[in-house]
Amino acid sequence: MEANAGTVTNGQLVLLCGRSFSGKSTVALQLSTALPADVVSLDMINEERGLFGGQGVPVEEWIRTHEIATAEVLELLSRARTVVVDDTSSPRFLRDKWRSAARSVGAAFALVFVDTTEEVLLQRHRVNRSALERHDVTDSVMMEHLEGFEAPEPDEAFVSFEPESESYSELITRTRSALNADP
């Protein structure tokens, strides 16, 4: 398959990164339609396994979820597909693993940081409590997540997206550029 820049590739991997309630799943949907791309959601994999991250998931179960997601993503990339991974992607070593996985199959890689303010995150968390549009995230899990979240560092060459002030069309353009620029 040929990428937009005319280089041969074995697929493209877009890794989302952001805190809970930042809007990553909405971003994944927008990107999957525009690129087009398959979405691999770690929350959905957990749910299929009877696990719910907002209630707390043991580390060994998260490891297994990442193994399942990695196998699915690598299979899609090997078929020259574009894939969006919907996950918090924190801490950094997880992002580094995805970057290495993309490189291992010659796929282009782009990291998209969904940078939503903590005020908006907490408001969405409260609204979800009453609306239950998604599974609840306990207060203790949410606070631990916010305190331990590792945002991308400047050396990670990421696309930053602030949903409150930027359009999805801008994000899509910048994501395509990042994929095309990836060596």
CSV table of C-alpha atoms in Angstrom, one decimal:
chain,number,residue,atom,x,y,z
A,1,MET,CA,0.0,0.0,0.0
A,2,GLU,CA,1.3,3.5,-0.7
A,3,ALA,CA,1.0,6.3,1.8
A,4,ASN,CA,0.0,9.8,0.7
A,5,ALA,CA,3.6,10.9,0.5
A,6,GLY,CA,4.3,8.1,-2.0
A,7,THR,CA,6.4,5.9,0.3
A,8,VAL,CA,5.7,2.2,0.6
A,9,THR,CA,4.5,1.3,4.1
A,10,ASN,CA,3.2,-1.6,6.0
A,11,GLY,CA,0.3,0.3,7.5
A,12,GLN,CA,0.0,3.3,9.7
A,13,LEU,CA,-0.4,3.4,13.5
A,14,VAL,CA,-2.0,6.3,15.3
A,15,LEU,CA,-1.6,6.0,19.0
A,16,LEU,CA,-3.9,8.2,21.2
A,17,CYS,CA,-2.7,9.4,24.5
A,18,GLY,CA,-4.8,11.3,27.1
A,19,ARG,CA,-6.3,11.2,30.5
A,20,SER,CA,-9.7,9.5,31.3
A,21,PHE,CA,-12.6,11.6,30.0
A,22,SER,CA,-10.4,13.6,27.7
A,23,GLY,CA,-12.4,12.6,24.6
A,24,LYS,CA,-10.0,10.0,23.1
A,25,SER,CA,-12.8,7.7,21.9
A,26,THR,CA,-14.5,10.6,20.1
A,27,VAL,CA,-11.1,11.5,18.5
A,28,ALA,CA,-10.7,7.8,17.6
A,29,LEU,CA,-14.1,7.8,15.8
A,30,GLN,CA,-13.3,11.0,13.9
A,31,LEU,CA,-9.9,9.7,12.8
A,32,SER,CA,-11.2,6.3,11.9
A,33,THR,CA,-13.7,7.9,9.6
A,34,ALA,CA,-11.3,10.4,8.0
A,35,LEU,CA,-8.2,8.4,7.5
A,36,PRO,CA,-10.0,5.7,7.3
A,37,ALA,CA,-8.7,3.4,10.0
A,38,ASP,CA,-9.6,0.4,12.3
A,39,VAL,CA,-9.9,1.3,16.0
A,40,VAL,CA,-8.4,-1.0,18.6
A,41,SER,CA,-9.7,0.1,22.0
A,42,LEU,CA,-8.1,-1.2,25.2
A,43,ASP,CA,-11.3,-0.4,27.2
A,44,MET,CA,-13.3,-2.6,24.7
A,45,ILE,CA,-10.8,-5.4,25.1
A,46,ASN,CA,-11.1,-5.1,28.8
A,47,GLU,CA,-14.9,-5.1,28.6
A,48,GLU,CA,-14.9,-8.2,26.4
A,49,ARG,CA,-12.8,-9.8,29.1
A,50,GLY,CA,-15.2,-8.8,31.9
A,51,LEU,CA,-12.9,-6.1,33.2
A,52,PHE,CA,-13.6,-2.4,33.7
A,53,GLY,CA,-10.7,0.0,34.1
A,54,GLY,CA,-12.7,2.5,36.1
A,55,GLN,CA,-13.1,0.0,38.9
A,56,GLY,CA,-9.4,-0.8,39.0
A,57,VAL,CA,-7.8,-3.6,37.0
A,58,PRO,CA,-4.8,-5.6,38.4
A,59,VAL,CA,-1.5,-5.0,36.6
A,60,GLU,CA,-1.3,-8.5,35.3
A,61,GLU,CA,-4.7,-8.1,33.6
A,62,TRP,CA,-3.6,-4.8,32.0
A,63,ILE,CA,-0.5,-6.6,30.7
A,64,ARG,CA,-2.7,-9.3,29.1
A,65,THR,CA,-4.9,-6.6,27.6
A,66,HIS,CA,-1.9,-4.9,26.0
A,67,GLU,CA,-0.7,-8.3,24.6
A,68,ILE,CA,-4.1,-8.9,23.0
A,69,ALA,CA,-4.2,-5.3,21.6
A,70,THR,CA,-0.6,-5.6,20.3
A,71,ALA,CA,-1.4,-8.8,18.5
A,72,GLU,CA,-4.5,-7.3,16.9
A,73,VAL,CA,-2.7,-4.2,15.8
A,74,LEU,CA,0.3,-6.0,14.4
A,75,GLU,CA,-2.0,-8.3,12.4
A,76,LEU,CA,-3.9,-5.2,11.0
A,77,LEU,CA,-0.6,-3.4,10.2
A,78,SER,CA,0.7,-6.5,8.4
A,79,ARG,CA,-2.2,-6.1,6.0
A,80,ALA,CA,-1.2,-2.5,5.4
A,81,ARG,CA,-4.1,-1.1,7.4
A,82,THR,CA,-4.3,2.1,9.3
A,83,VAL,CA,-5.0,1.6,13.0
A,84,VAL,CA,-6.0,4.0,15.7
A,85,VAL,CA,-5.2,2.7,19.2
A,86,ASP,CA,-7.6,4.2,21.8
A,87,ASP,CA,-5.9,4.1,25.2
A,88,THR,CA,-4.5,6.5,27.8
A,89,SER,CA,-1.0,5.4,26.7
A,90,SER,CA,0.5,6.3,30.1
A,91,PRO,CA,3.2,5.8,31.3
A,92,ARG,CA,5.7,6.6,28.6
A,93,PHE,CA,7.1,3.1,28.3
A,94,LEU,CA,3.7,2.0,26.8
A,95,ARG,CA,4.1,4.7,24.1
A,96,ASP,CA,7.6,3.5,23.5
A,97,LYS,CA,6.4,-0.1,23.1
A,98,TRP,CA,3.8,1.0,20.5
A,99,ARG,CA,6.4,3.0,18.6
A,100,SER,CA,8.7,0.0,18.5
A,101,ALA,CA,5.9,-2.3,17.4
A,102,ALA,CA,5.1,0.0,14.5
A,103,ARG,CA,8.8,0.1,13.5
A,104,SER,CA,9.1,-3.7,13.7
A,105,VAL,CA,6.7,-4.0,10.8
A,106,GLY,CA,7.7,-0.9,8.9
A,107,ALA,CA,4.6,1.0,9.7
A,108,ALA,CA,4.4,4.8,10.0
A,109,PHE,CA,3.7,6.1,13.5
A,110,ALA,CA,1.9,9.1,14.9
A,111,LEU,CA,1.2,10.0,18.6
A,112,VAL,CA,-1.8,12.1,19.2
A,113,PHE,CA,-2.1,13.7,22.7
A,114,VAL,CA,-5.7,14.6,23.5
A,115,ASP,CA,-5.0,17.5,25.9
A,116,THR,CA,-8.2,18.3,27.8
A,117,THR,CA,-8.1,20.5,30.9
A,118,GLU,CA,-8.5,18.8,34.3
A,119,GLU,CA,-11.5,21.0,34.9
A,120,VAL,CA,-13.3,19.6,31.9
A,121,LEU,CA,-12.2,16.0,32.7
A,122,LEU,CA,-13.6,16.2,36.2
A,123,GLN,CA,-16.9,17.8,35.0
A,124,ARG,CA,-17.3,15.0,32.5
A,125,HIS,CA,-16.6,12.5,35.2
A,126,ARG,CA,-19.3,14.0,37.4
A,127,VAL,CA,-21.8,14.1,34.5
A,128,ASN,CA,-21.1,10.5,33.7
A,129,ARG,CA,-22.0,9.5,37.3
A,130,SER,CA,-25.6,10.5,36.6
A,131,ALA,CA,-25.8,9.8,32.9
A,132,LEU,CA,-23.8,6.6,32.9
A,133,GLU,CA,-23.0,6.9,29.2
A,134,ARG,CA,-19.9,4.8,30.0
A,135,HIS,CA,-18.9,2.6,33.0
A,136,ASP,CA,-18.2,4.6,36.1
A,137,VAL,CA,-14.7,5.4,37.2
A,138,THR,CA,-14.4,5.4,41.0
A,139,ASP,CA,-13.1,8.6,42.6
A,140,SER,CA,-10.0,6.8,43.9
A,141,VAL,CA,-9.1,5.3,40.5
A,142,MET,CA,-9.7,8.7,38.8
A,143,MET,CA,-7.5,10.5,41.3
A,144,GLU,CA,-4.7,7.9,41.1
A,145,HIS,CA,-4.9,8.1,37.3
A,146,LEU,CA,-4.7,11.9,37.2
A,147,GLU,CA,-1.8,12.0,39.7
A,148,GLY,CA,0.2,9.4,37.8
A,149,PHE,CA,-0.5,10.3,34.2
A,150,GLU,CA,2.6,10.9,32.1
A,151,ALA,CA,2.0,13.3,29.3
A,152,PRO,CA,4.2,13.0,26.2
A,153,GLU,CA,7.6,14.7,26.4
A,154,PRO,CA,8.8,17.1,23.6
A,155,ASP,CA,11.2,14.4,22.3
A,156,GLU,CA,8.3,12.2,21.4
A,157,ALA,CA,7.2,14.3,18.4
A,158,PHE,CA,3.5,14.2,19.1
A,159,VAL,CA,0.4,15.9,17.7
A,160,SER,CA,-1.3,17.9,20.5
A,161,PHE,CA,-5.0,18.4,20.2
A,162,GLU,CA,-7.1,20.5,22.6
A,163,PRO,CA,-10.8,19.5,21.8
A,164,GLU,CA,-12.2,22.6,23.5
A,165,SER,CA,-10.4,25.0,21.1
A,166,GLU,CA,-9.4,23.1,18.0
A,167,SER,CA,-11.4,21.6,15.2
A,168,TYR,CA,-11.3,17.9,14.2
A,169,SER,CA,-10.4,18.9,10.6
A,170,GLU,CA,-7.2,20.6,12.0
A,171,LEU,CA,-6.4,17.4,13.9
A,172,ILE,CA,-7.0,15.2,10.9
A,173,THR,CA,-4.7,17.4,8.8
A,174,ARG,CA,-1.9,17.4,11.4
A,175,THR,CA,-2.2,13.6,12.0
A,176,ARG,CA,-1.9,12.9,8.3
A,177,SER,CA,1.1,15.2,8.1
A,178,ALA,CA,2.7,13.4,11.1
A,179,LEU,CA,2.1,10.0,9.5
A,180,ASN,CA,3.5,11.1,6.1
A,181,ALA,CA,6.6,12.7,7.8
A,182,ASP,CA,7.4,9.5,9.8
A,183,PRO,CA,10.6,7.9,8.4
